[in-house]
């Protein structure tokens, strides 16, 4: 371990002489001892290997808060594992995981199936040489066969059938063979706007430990050019703080459902759990979260809404696995023009992965606007949401979908560039979850593979569900360009939607617009793409 680790090293027991029966390597997103395949054996028989890889940290311009979340939790997890009796090897490397593992003089190392495709690819030679033995990852709620039996292995995939299978198979929220309350989804009750009542909670805060301070310093030194800022008082960095975060989420579960889709400048998080960042690194096991949700008294629309979101998470993971990160999916693919998610002014884009091809159903090729890195766009909705993402590395589902994804789609932004931005900007982004969400839902890059229609809207939706329009230079009912961009999107891509029943009404309404309006829609598209996507 190099500089930026002295506090941590002084707390870590020296286990060099330990000779456990076996060594288990747990990756950056597997920080839970429940994942240990030998958890019923005495802890001293399983040594834990953890690796801090600088090359992984530099592989994308990750938000500083995400780097902090992972480093601080890995370090506290190492100490917690030792205190439970496990020997621990904690390795800091400038290189990648494979090289670090090869350097260890251990003939056979055990590990769990990596969730991220990028890590699976990196470790493949070690699996092949049998230096590394892979075991099933038990941190998921659903087996692959439920997905395959319901949806097959070829798109289109639909969440609904998979969700029903989960409910029937587990009996969760079921009354015999029927769903509790007579329907599987209470989504129609979960679209309320929020006007200040019920009072939304303050963002949770957590004690900053000496370990955290050291990680903050390290991130600010080694990753000084990365986006965002690090403030570990805003995120849980150890086991007991993760439990505090879980309590916070459950306390507000009763209001989660009704205001799930609302957006507000008064409260960024409203009643959302903010737990995805912890669940994705398994600091909180999905099974424990599910149990807590089912135990917490809350109206059915909140409980069912939350359970469904957890199953969405499983669904996107299976889609990712089955399509091998979309490499096996047949939708229109185009060559990548690279501008990526470069943090402007950062000069670190040479570290970005370069995919040759990517799904791009609508052949959208405009550059990601610098507005996604906090340059002023003039759209208050976009600027507010981006500001909050750059600040925290987080915003909830609807700003991601209906502001960030929506506006990028309306501007025909290249979906690969948008995905790379999401990957860099969000604290909870990993390839298996960010790619299906951005390519399959936030944009229409996968066509109808995951969604029946694109999630797009004009100003009316944003105005109804948020207070962003109040402070905007545009009037959502009179002159907001987002509405013209919406109509031009429908008209520009109309051929792609022919025969799509869910798009029949928007297509019909688009055809009804008179020529003058249509021309104005097109001019608006040309002017705003010129301004936001084409200027340096
Ligand atoms: C364009 C786009 C990109 C997204 N990128 C990510 C991402 O990189 N990482 C990520 O974890 N989620 C992503 N999501 C899903 C969702 O927005 C976040 O999981 C959620 O906003 C995180 O906030 P929260 O922890 O407060 O979750 P809550 O709103 O409280 O939801 C509860 C739980 O449900 C899960 N969940 C909800 N929706 C989804 C979903 N669509 N996919 C997977 N899990 C879900 C989360 O794990 C979360 O812990 C994305 C959604 C969109 C539309
Ligand atoms: S008026 Fe239009 S640009 Fe302004 S915040 Fe509302 S939707 Fe966004």
Coordinates of C-alpha atoms and ligand atoms in Angstrom, one line a residue:
X1 CA 0.0 0.0 0.0
X2 CA 1.3 3.5 -0.9
X3 CA 0.8 6.9 0.6
X4 CA -2.7 7.8 1.6
X5 CA -3.0 4.6 3.7
X6 CA -1.0 5.1 6.9
X7 CA -4.0 5.3 9.2
X8 CA -5.5 2.2 7.5
X9 CA -2.3 0.2 7.6
X10 CA -1.8 1.1 11.3
X11 CA -5.3 -0.5 12.0
X12 CA -4.9 -3.5 9.8
X13 CA -3.4 -6.6 11.6
X14 CA -0.4 -8.1 9.9
X15 CA -1.7 -11.5 8.6
X16 CA 1.4 -12.3 6.5
X17 CA 2.0 -15.5 8.6
X18 CA -1.6 -16.7 8.4
X19 CA -2.1 -20.0 6.7
X20 CA -5.9 -20.4 6.2
X21 CA -7.3 -23.5 4.5
X22 CA -8.1 -21.3 1.5
X23 CA -8.0 -17.7 0.2
X24 CA -11.1 -16.1 -1.1
X25 CA -10.8 -12.9 -3.2
X26 CA -13.8 -10.6 -2.8
X27 CA -14.1 -7.9 -5.4
X28 CA -14.9 -4.2 -4.8
X29 CA -18.6 -4.9 -5.1
X30 CA -18.7 -8.1 -3.0
X31 CA -18.2 -6.5 0.4
X32 CA -20.2 -8.9 2.6
X33 CA -19.2 -12.0 4.5
X34 CA -22.5 -13.6 3.8
X35 CA -21.2 -14.1 0.3
X36 CA -18.4 -16.4 1.6
X37 CA -19.2 -19.9 0.3
X38 CA -17.7 -21.3 3.5
X39 CA -19.5 -19.0 5.9
X40 CA -20.5 -22.0 8.1
X41 CA -16.9 -23.0 8.7
X42 CA -14.7 -21.2 11.4
X43 CA -13.6 -17.8 10.0
X44 CA -9.9 -18.5 10.4
X45 CA -10.1 -21.2 7.7
X46 CA -11.0 -18.7 5.0
X47 CA -8.6 -15.8 4.3
X48 CA -10.0 -12.8 2.5
X49 CA -8.1 -11.0 -0.3
X50 CA -9.1 -7.5 -1.2
X51 CA -7.5 -5.5 -4.0
X52 CA -7.3 -1.7 -4.4
X53 CA -6.5 -1.3 -8.1
X54 CA -5.4 2.1 -9.3
X55 CA -5.8 0.9 -12.9
X56 CA -9.5 0.2 -12.3
X57 CA -9.9 3.5 -10.5
X58 CA -8.4 5.3 -13.5
X59 CA -10.3 3.3 -16.1
X60 CA -13.0 5.9 -16.3
X61 CA -13.3 9.4 -14.9
X62 CA -15.3 8.2 -11.9
X63 CA -17.1 10.7 -9.7
X64 CA -14.9 11.4 -6.6
X65 CA -17.7 10.3 -4.3
X66 CA -17.9 6.9 -5.9
X67 CA -14.2 6.3 -5.5
X68 CA -14.6 7.4 -1.9
X69 CA -17.5 5.0 -1.3
X70 CA -15.6 2.0 -2.7
X71 CA -12.2 2.7 -1.1
X72 CA -13.6 3.6 2.4
X73 CA -16.0 0.6 2.4
X74 CA -13.3 -1.8 1.2
X75 CA -11.0 -0.7 4.0
X76 CA -13.6 -0.8 6.7
X77 CA -14.7 -4.2 5.4
X78 CA -11.1 -5.5 5.7
X79 CA -11.0 -4.5 9.3
X80 CA -14.4 -5.9 10.0
X81 CA -13.4 -9.2 8.4
X82 CA -10.3 -9.4 10.6
X83 CA -12.4 -8.6 13.7
X84 CA -14.7 -11.5 12.8
X85 CA -11.6 -13.8 12.7
X86 CA -10.7 -13.9 9.0
X87 CA -7.1 -13.5 8.0
X88 CA -6.9 -10.6 5.4
X89 CA -4.5 -9.8 2.6
X90 CA -5.2 -6.2 1.5
X91 CA -3.3 -5.4 -1.7
X92 CA -2.7 -1.9 -3.2
X93 CA -1.6 -2.1 -6.8
X94 CA -1.0 0.3 -9.7
X95 CA -2.0 -2.5 -12.0
X96 CA -5.1 -4.6 -12.5
X97 CA -6.7 -7.4 -10.5
X98 CA -5.1 -10.2 -12.5
X99 CA -1.6 -9.0 -12.1
X100 CA -2.1 -8.4 -8.4
X101 CA -3.4 -12.0 -8.0
X102 CA -0.7 -13.5 -10.1
X103 CA 2.0 -11.9 -7.9
X104 CA 0.6 -13.6 -4.8
X105 CA 2.3 -16.9 -4.1
X106 CA -0.9 -18.8 -3.7
X107 CA -1.5 -21.8 -6.1
X108 CA -5.3 -21.6 -6.1
X109 CA -7.4 -18.6 -5.2
X110 CA -11.2 -18.7 -4.9
X111 CA -13.6 -16.0 -6.0
X112 CA -17.2 -15.3 -6.8
X113 CA -18.6 -14.7 -10.3
X114 CA -17.9 -11.0 -11.0
X115 CA -21.0 -8.9 -11.8
X116 CA -19.2 -6.6 -14.2
X117 CA -18.4 -7.8 -17.7
X118 CA -15.3 -5.7 -17.7
X119 CA -14.0 -7.5 -14.6
X120 CA -15.1 -10.9 -16.0
X121 CA -13.1 -10.2 -19.1
X122 CA -10.1 -9.1 -17.2
X123 CA -10.0 -12.2 -15.0
X124 CA -10.8 -14.7 -17.8
X125 CA -7.2 -15.8 -18.3
X126 CA -6.9 -16.7 -14.6
X127 CA -10.1 -18.7 -14.7
X128 CA -8.8 -20.6 -17.8
X129 CA -5.4 -21.3 -16.2
X130 CA -7.3 -22.4 -13.1
X131 CA -5.3 -20.1 -10.9
X132 CA -8.7 -18.6 -9.9
X133 CA -11.7 -20.8 -9.2
X134 CA -15.1 -19.2 -9.6
X135 CA -18.0 -19.9 -7.3
X136 CA -21.7 -18.9 -7.7
X137 CA -22.4 -15.3 -6.5
X138 CA -25.2 -15.7 -3.9
X139 CA -25.9 -12.0 -3.7
X140 CA -28.9 -12.1 -6.1
X141 CA -32.5 -12.8 -5.4
X142 CA -33.4 -14.7 -8.5
X143 CA -31.8 -17.5 -10.5
X144 CA -31.2 -17.1 -14.2
X145 CA -33.6 -20.0 -15.1
X146 CA -36.6 -18.0 -13.9
X147 CA -35.7 -15.3 -16.5
X148 CA -34.9 -17.8 -19.3
X149 CA -38.1 -19.9 -18.7
X150 CA -40.3 -16.8 -18.7
X151 CA -38.5 -14.7 -21.4
X152 CA -36.2 -16.9 -23.3
X153 CA -32.7 -15.8 -24.4
X154 CA -33.6 -13.5 -27.2
X155 CA -35.3 -10.1 -27.1
X156 CA -37.8 -8.7 -26.7
X157 CA -37.5 -9.1 -22.9
X158 CA -40.3 -7.8 -20.7
X159 CA -40.0 -7.2 -17.0
X160 CA -43.6 -7.9 -16.2
X161 CA -43.6 -11.6 -16.8
X162 CA -40.3 -12.0 -14.9
X163 CA -41.7 -10.0 -11.9
X164 CA -44.9 -12.2 -11.8
X165 CA -42.7 -15.3 -11.8
X166 CA -40.7 -13.9 -8.8
X167 CA -43.9 -13.2 -6.9
X168 CA -45.4 -16.7 -7.7
X169 CA -42.2 -18.5 -7.0
X170 CA -41.5 -16.9 -3.7
X171 CA -45.1 -16.3 -2.5
X172 CA -44.0 -12.7 -1.6
X173 CA -47.1 -10.3 -1.6
X174 CA -49.2 -13.2 -2.6
X175 CA -52.5 -14.5 -1.2
X176 CA -52.5 -18.1 -2.3
X177 CA -52.3 -18.0 -6.1
X178 CA -53.5 -14.4 -6.4
X179 CA -51.5 -11.2 -5.8
X180 CA -52.3 -9.4 -2.5
X181 CA -54.7 -6.5 -3.3
X182 CA -55.8 -8.2 -6.5
X183 CA -53.1 -6.8 -8.8
X184 CA -49.4 -7.3 -9.3
X185 CA -48.6 -3.6 -9.8
X186 CA -49.8 -0.5 -7.8
X187 CA -47.8 1.8 -10.1
X188 CA -50.9 3.8 -11.0
X189 CA -51.1 5.0 -7.4
X190 CA -47.5 6.1 -7.4
X191 CA -47.5 9.1 -9.6
X192 CA -48.3 11.9 -7.2
X193 CA -46.7 15.3 -7.4
X194 CA -45.1 16.7 -4.3
X195 CA -45.9 20.2 -3.1
X196 CA -44.0 20.3 0.2
X197 CA -46.2 17.9 2.2
X198 CA -45.6 15.4 3.7
X199 CA -42.4 16.9 4.9
X200 CA -39.4 15.3 3.2
X201 CA -36.5 14.1 5.3
X202 CA -33.2 15.9 5.4
X203 CA -30.4 14.0 3.6
X204 CA -28.9 11.5 6.1
X205 CA -25.4 12.2 7.3
X206 CA -22.8 9.9 8.9
X207 CA -19.9 10.2 11.2
X208 CA -16.6 10.8 9.4
X209 CA -13.9 8.5 10.8
X210 CA -10.1 8.8 10.6
X211 CA -10.2 6.1 7.9
X212 CA -12.7 8.2 5.9
X213 CA -10.5 11.4 6.2
X214 CA -7.6 9.5 4.8
X215 CA -9.6 8.2 1.9
X216 CA -10.9 11.8 1.2
X217 CA -7.3 13.0 1.1
X218 CA -6.2 10.1 -1.2
X219 CA -9.0 10.7 -3.6
X220 CA -8.4 14.5 -3.7
X221 CA -4.7 13.9 -4.4
X222 CA -4.7 10.9 -6.8
X223 CA -8.0 11.7 -8.6
X224 CA -7.9 15.5 -8.3
X225 CA -9.1 15.9 -12.0
X226 CA -12.1 13.6 -11.6
X227 CA -15.6 15.1 -11.5
X228 CA -17.5 16.0 -8.4
X229 CA -16.3 16.4 -4.9
X230 CA -15.8 13.9 -2.1
X231 CA -17.7 14.3 1.2
X232 CA -17.9 11.0 3.1
X233 CA -20.3 12.5 5.7
X234 CA -22.9 12.0 3.0
X235 CA -22.5 8.3 2.5
X236 CA -22.1 5.2 4.7
X237 CA -18.6 3.9 4.8
X238 CA -18.8 1.0 7.2
X239 CA -21.2 -1.8 8.3
X240 CA -22.9 0.1 11.2
X241 CA -23.4 3.2 9.0
X242 CA -24.9 0.9 6.3
X243 CA -27.4 -0.3 8.9
X244 CA -28.2 3.4 9.8
X245 CA -28.9 4.0 6.1
X246 CA -31.2 1.0 6.0
X247 CA -33.1 2.4 9.0
X248 CA -33.4 5.8 7.3
X249 CA -34.8 4.2 4.2
X250 CA -37.3 2.0 6.0
X251 CA -38.5 5.0 8.1
X252 CA -39.5 6.8 4.9
X253 CA -40.8 3.7 3.1
X254 CA -44.5 4.6 3.7
X255 CA -44.1 7.7 1.5
X256 CA -41.8 6.1 -1.1
X257 CA -44.6 4.8 -3.3
X258 CA -46.9 7.8 -3.8
X259 CA -44.1 10.3 -4.5
X260 CA -41.8 7.9 -6.3
X261 CA -42.0 9.9 -9.6
X262 CA -42.0 13.4 -8.1
X263 CA -39.0 15.7 -8.5
X264 CA -38.3 18.8 -6.5
X265 CA -35.6 21.4 -5.9
X266 CA -36.7 21.5 -2.3
X267 CA -35.7 17.9 -1.7
X268 CA -33.4 16.0 -4.1
X269 CA -34.1 12.6 -2.7
X270 CA -37.7 13.0 -1.4
X271 CA -38.6 9.5 0.0
X272 CA -36.1 7.5 -2.0
X273 CA -33.9 5.0 -0.1
X274 CA -30.5 6.1 -1.5
X275 CA -29.5 2.5 -1.0
X276 CA -28.6 1.4 -4.5
X277 CA -24.9 2.4 -4.0
X278 CA -24.7 0.1 -0.9
X279 CA -26.8 -2.7 -2.4
X280 CA -24.6 -2.7 -5.6
X281 CA -21.5 -3.3 -3.5
X282 CA -23.4 -5.8 -1.3
X283 CA -22.8 -3.7 1.9
X284 CA -26.5 -4.4 2.2
X285 CA -27.5 -7.8 0.8
X286 CA -30.6 -7.5 -1.5
X287 CA -32.2 -10.4 0.5
X288 CA -31.8 -8.4 3.8
X289 CA -33.2 -5.3 2.1
X290 CA -36.2 -7.3 0.8
X291 CA -36.8 -8.7 4.3
X292 CA -36.7 -5.3 5.8
X293 CA -39.1 -3.9 3.3
X294 CA -41.6 -6.7 3.9
X295 CA -41.3 -6.3 7.7
X296 CA -41.8 -2.5 7.6
X297 CA -45.4 -1.4 8.0
X298 CA -46.2 0.7 4.9
X299 CA -49.1 1.0 2.5
X300 CA -49.2 -1.7 -0.2
X301 CA -48.3 0.8 -3.0
X302 CA -45.1 1.6 -1.3
X303 CA -44.2 -1.9 -0.4
X304 CA -45.1 -3.4 -3.8
X305 CA -43.4 -0.4 -5.5
X306 CA -40.1 -1.0 -3.7
X307 CA -40.2 -4.8 -4.2
X308 CA -40.8 -4.2 -7.9
X309 CA -37.7 -1.9 -8.1
X310 CA -35.6 -4.6 -6.5
X311 CA -36.8 -7.0 -9.1
X312 CA -36.0 -4.5 -11.8
X313 CA -32.5 -4.6 -10.5
X314 CA -32.5 -8.4 -11.0
X315 CA -34.1 -8.1 -14.4
X316 CA -31.4 -5.8 -15.7
X317 CA -28.7 -8.0 -14.3
X318 CA -30.2 -11.0 -16.2
X319 CA -30.5 -9.0 -19.4
X320 CA -26.9 -8.0 -19.1
X321 CA -25.8 -11.6 -18.5
X322 CA -27.9 -13.2 -21.2
X323 CA -26.8 -10.7 -23.8
X324 CA -23.2 -10.6 -22.6
X325 CA -23.4 -6.9 -22.0
X326 CA -25.3 -6.4 -25.3
X327 CA -22.5 -7.9 -27.4
X328 CA -25.0 -10.6 -28.4
X329 CA -27.9 -8.4 -29.2
X330 CA -28.9 -7.7 -32.7
X331 CA -30.0 -4.1 -33.0
X332 CA -28.7 -1.4 -35.3
X333 CA -25.0 -0.9 -34.4
X334 CA -22.8 2.0 -35.5
X335 CA -19.2 2.8 -35.1
X336 CA -18.3 4.9 -32.1
X337 CA -17.2 8.4 -32.6
X338 CA -15.3 9.1 -29.5
X339 CA -16.0 12.1 -27.2
X340 CA -17.0 9.8 -24.4
X341 CA -17.7 11.0 -20.9
X342 CA -14.5 13.1 -20.7
X343 CA -14.5 15.4 -17.7
X344 CA -13.8 18.6 -19.6
X345 CA -10.6 20.2 -18.7
X346 CA -9.6 17.0 -17.0
X347 CA -7.5 15.6 -19.9
X348 CA -7.9 12.0 -18.7
X349 CA -9.9 10.6 -21.6
X350 CA -7.0 8.4 -22.8
X351 CA -7.9 6.0 -20.0
X352 CA -11.4 5.4 -21.3
X353 CA -12.4 2.1 -22.7
X354 CA -13.0 2.2 -26.5
X355 CA -15.8 -0.1 -27.7
X356 CA -15.8 -0.6 -31.4
X357 CA -19.5 -0.9 -31.8
X358 CA -22.6 -0.2 -29.8
X359 CA -26.3 -0.6 -30.1
X360 CA -27.9 2.5 -31.6
X361 CA -31.3 1.7 -32.9
X362 CA -32.2 5.2 -33.9
X363 CA -28.6 6.0 -35.3
X364 CA -28.2 8.9 -32.9
X365 CA -24.8 10.5 -33.4
X366 CA -24.7 13.9 -31.7
X367 CA -22.1 14.6 -29.1
X368 CA -23.0 14.6 -25.4
X369 CA -23.5 18.3 -24.5
X370 CA -21.0 19.8 -22.1
X371 CA -24.1 20.8 -20.2
X372 CA -23.9 17.2 -18.8
X373 CA -20.7 18.3 -17.1
X374 CA -22.3 21.4 -15.6
X375 CA -21.9 23.9 -18.4
X376 CA -25.1 26.1 -18.6
X377 CA -27.7 24.8 -21.0
X378 CA -30.4 27.3 -20.4
X379 CA -32.8 24.5 -19.5
X380 CA -33.4 24.8 -15.8
X381 CA -34.5 21.1 -15.5
X382 CA -31.3 19.8 -17.0
X383 CA -29.0 22.3 -15.3
X384 CA -30.6 21.6 -11.9
X385 CA -30.4 17.8 -12.2
X386 CA -26.9 17.9 -13.6
X387 CA -25.8 20.2 -10.8
X388 CA -27.1 17.8 -8.3
X389 CA -25.4 14.8 -9.9
X390 CA -22.1 16.6 -10.1
X391 CA -22.5 17.5 -6.5
X392 CA -23.5 14.1 -5.1
X393 CA -23.0 11.5 -7.9
X394 CA -26.7 10.7 -7.4
X395 CA -30.2 11.7 -8.3
X396 CA -33.3 9.4 -8.2
X397 CA -34.9 7.5 -11.0
X398 CA -37.1 10.0 -12.6
X399 CA -34.6 12.8 -13.1
X400 CA -32.3 10.1 -14.6
X401 CA -35.1 8.9 -16.9
X402 CA -37.2 11.9 -17.7
X403 CA -34.7 14.7 -17.6
X404 CA -31.2 13.3 -18.3
X405 CA -32.2 10.4 -20.6
X406 CA -35.2 12.3 -22.1
X407 CA -33.3 15.4 -23.1
X408 CA -30.3 13.5 -24.5
X409 CA -32.7 11.4 -26.6
X410 CA -34.6 14.4 -27.9
X411 CA -31.2 15.9 -29.0
X412 CA -30.2 12.6 -30.7
X413 CA -27.2 12.2 -28.4
X414 CA -25.0 9.2 -29.1
X415 CA -26.2 6.6 -26.6
X416 CA -22.7 5.2 -26.0
X417 CA -21.5 8.7 -25.0
X418 CA -24.5 9.1 -22.7
X419 CA -23.9 5.7 -21.1
X420 CA -20.3 6.5 -20.5
X421 CA -21.3 9.7 -18.9
X422 CA -23.8 7.9 -16.6
X423 CA -21.1 5.4 -15.8
X424 CA -18.7 8.1 -14.7
X425 CA -21.1 10.5 -13.0
X426 CA -23.1 8.1 -10.8
X427 CA -22.1 6.6 -7.5
X428 CA -24.1 3.5 -8.1
X429 CA -23.1 2.8 -11.7
X430 CA -21.6 -0.6 -12.8
X431 CA -21.8 -1.9 -16.3
X432 CA -24.5 -4.6 -15.6
X433 CA -26.9 -2.0 -14.2
X434 CA -26.0 1.3 -16.0
X435 CA -26.0 -0.1 -19.5
X436 CA -29.4 -1.8 -19.6
X437 CA -30.9 1.2 -17.8
X438 CA -29.4 3.8 -20.2
X439 CA -29.4 1.9 -23.5
X440 CA -32.6 0.0 -22.9
X441 CA -34.8 2.4 -20.9
X442 CA -33.2 6.0 -20.7
X443 CA -32.7 5.9 -24.5
X444 CA -34.2 3.8 -27.3
X445 CA -30.8 2.4 -28.3
X446 CA -31.9 -1.2 -27.9
X447 CA -35.2 -0.5 -29.8
X448 CA -38.0 -2.7 -28.4
X449 CA -35.6 -5.2 -26.8
X450 CA -36.4 -4.0 -23.2
X451 CA -39.1 -1.4 -23.6
X452 CA -42.1 -1.1 -25.8
X453 CA -41.6 2.6 -26.5
X454 CA -39.1 5.3 -25.8
X455 CA -39.4 7.2 -22.5
X456 CA -39.7 10.7 -23.9
X457 CA -41.8 13.7 -23.0
X458 CA -42.3 17.4 -23.7
X459 CA -42.3 20.1 -21.0
X460 CA -45.8 19.2 -19.8
X461 CA -44.6 16.1 -17.9
X462 CA -41.6 17.8 -16.4
X463 CA -43.8 20.7 -15.3
X464 CA -46.4 18.4 -13.8
X465 CA -43.9 16.3 -11.8
X466 CA -41.4 19.0 -10.7
X467 CA -40.9 22.6 -9.7
X468 CA -38.1 23.1 -12.1
X469 CA -40.1 25.1 -14.6
X470 CA -40.9 27.8 -12.0
X471 CA -37.4 29.2 -12.1
X472 CA -36.8 28.7 -15.8
X473 CA -36.4 31.3 -18.6
X474 CA -38.9 29.3 -20.6
X475 CA -42.6 28.8 -20.0
X476 CA -43.6 25.1 -20.2
X477 CA -47.0 26.1 -21.6
X478 CA -45.9 28.6 -24.1
X479 CA -42.4 28.6 -25.4
X480 CA -40.4 25.7 -23.9
X481 CA -38.1 24.2 -26.6
X482 CA -38.3 20.7 -25.0
X483 CA -41.8 20.4 -26.3
X484 CA -40.8 21.2 -29.9
X485 CA -37.8 18.9 -29.5
X486 CA -40.3 16.2 -28.5
X487 CA -42.4 16.7 -31.6
X488 CA -39.5 16.8 -33.9
X489 CA -38.1 13.5 -32.3
X490 CA -41.4 11.8 -33.1
X491 CA -41.5 13.1 -36.6
X492 CA -37.7 12.5 -37.3
X493 CA -37.9 8.9 -36.1
X494 CA -41.4 8.2 -37.2
X495 CA -40.4 5.3 -39.5
X496 CA -38.8 3.5 -36.6
X497 CA -42.1 3.5 -34.8
X498 CA -44.4 2.4 -37.6
X499 CA -46.4 -0.6 -36.4
X500 CA -45.6 0.1 -32.7
X501 CA -49.1 0.3 -31.1
X502 CA -47.8 2.2 -28.1
X503 CA -46.5 5.0 -30.3
X504 CA -49.7 5.2 -32.4
X505 CA -51.2 8.1 -30.6
X506 CA -48.0 10.3 -30.5
X507 CA -47.5 9.5 -34.2
X508 CA -51.0 10.5 -35.1
X509 CA -50.8 13.7 -33.1
X510 CA -47.4 14.5 -34.7
X511 CA -49.0 14.1 -38.2
X512 CA -51.8 16.5 -37.1
X513 CA -49.3 19.3 -36.5
X514 CA -49.4 21.9 -39.4
X515 CA -46.4 22.5 -41.6
X516 CA -45.5 25.7 -39.9
X517 CA -45.3 24.0 -36.5
X518 CA -43.4 21.1 -38.0
X519 CA -40.9 23.5 -39.5
X520 CA -40.5 25.3 -36.2
X521 CA -40.0 22.0 -34.4
X522 CA -37.2 21.1 -36.9
X523 CA -35.6 24.5 -36.6
X524 CA -35.7 24.2 -32.8
X525 CA -33.9 20.8 -33.0
X526 CA -31.3 22.2 -35.4
X527 CA -30.7 25.3 -33.3
X528 CA -30.4 23.4 -29.9
X529 CA -28.2 20.6 -31.2
X530 CA -26.0 23.3 -32.8
X531 CA -25.8 25.1 -29.5
X532 CA -25.5 22.2 -27.1
X533 CA -23.9 19.3 -29.1
X534 CA -22.0 20.8 -31.9
X535 CA -20.2 23.8 -30.4
X536 CA -16.8 23.0 -28.8
Ligands
LIG1 C1 -31.1 6.2 -17.3 C2 -31.0 5.5 -16.0 C3 -29.7 5.1 -15.5 C4 -29.7 4.4 -14.3 N1 -28.4 4.0 -13.8 C5 -28.4 3.2 -12.7 C6 -27.1 2.8 -12.2 O1 -26.1 3.1 -12.7 N2 -27.1 2.1 -11.0 C7 -28.2 1.7 -10.4 O2 -28.1 1.1 -9.3 N3 -29.4 2.1 -10.8 C8 -29.5 2.9 -11.9 N4 -30.7 3.3 -12.4 C9 -31.9 2.8 -11.7 C10 -32.4 3.8 -10.6 O3 -32.5 5.1 -11.1 C11 -31.5 3.8 -9.4 O4 -31.3 2.5 -8.9 C12 -32.1 4.6 -8.2 O5 -32.5 5.9 -8.6 C13 -31.2 4.7 -7.1 O6 -31.7 5.5 -6.1 P1 -32.2 4.8 -4.7 O7 -31.0 4.0 -4.1 O8 -32.7 5.9 -3.8 O9 -33.3 3.8 -5.1 P2 -34.8 3.8 -4.8 O10 -35.5 4.7 -5.7 O11 -35.1 3.9 -3.3 O12 -35.2 2.3 -5.3 C14 -35.0 1.1 -4.4 C15 -34.0 0.2 -5.0 O13 -34.5 -0.3 -6.2 C16 -33.4 -0.5 -7.1 N5 -33.8 0.0 -8.4 C17 -34.8 0.9 -8.7 N6 -34.9 1.0 -10.0 C18 -33.9 0.3 -10.6 C19 -33.5 0.1 -11.9 N7 -34.2 0.6 -13.0 N8 -32.5 -0.7 -12.2 C20 -31.8 -1.3 -11.1 N9 -32.1 -1.1 -9.8 C21 -33.2 -0.3 -9.6 C22 -32.2 0.1 -6.5 O14 -31.2 -0.9 -6.2 C23 -32.7 0.8 -5.2 O15 -31.9 0.4 -4.1 C24 -30.9 4.0 -13.6 C25 -32.1 4.4 -14.1 C26 -32.1 5.2 -15.3 C27 -33.5 5.6 -15.8
LIG2 S1 -39.7 25.2 -19.0 FE1 -38.8 23.6 -20.2 S2 -36.6 23.8 -20.1 FE2 -37.5 25.0 -18.5 S3 -37.5 23.6 -16.7 FE3 -39.5 23.4 -17.7 S4 -39.2 21.7 -19.1 FE4 -37.2 22.4 -18.5

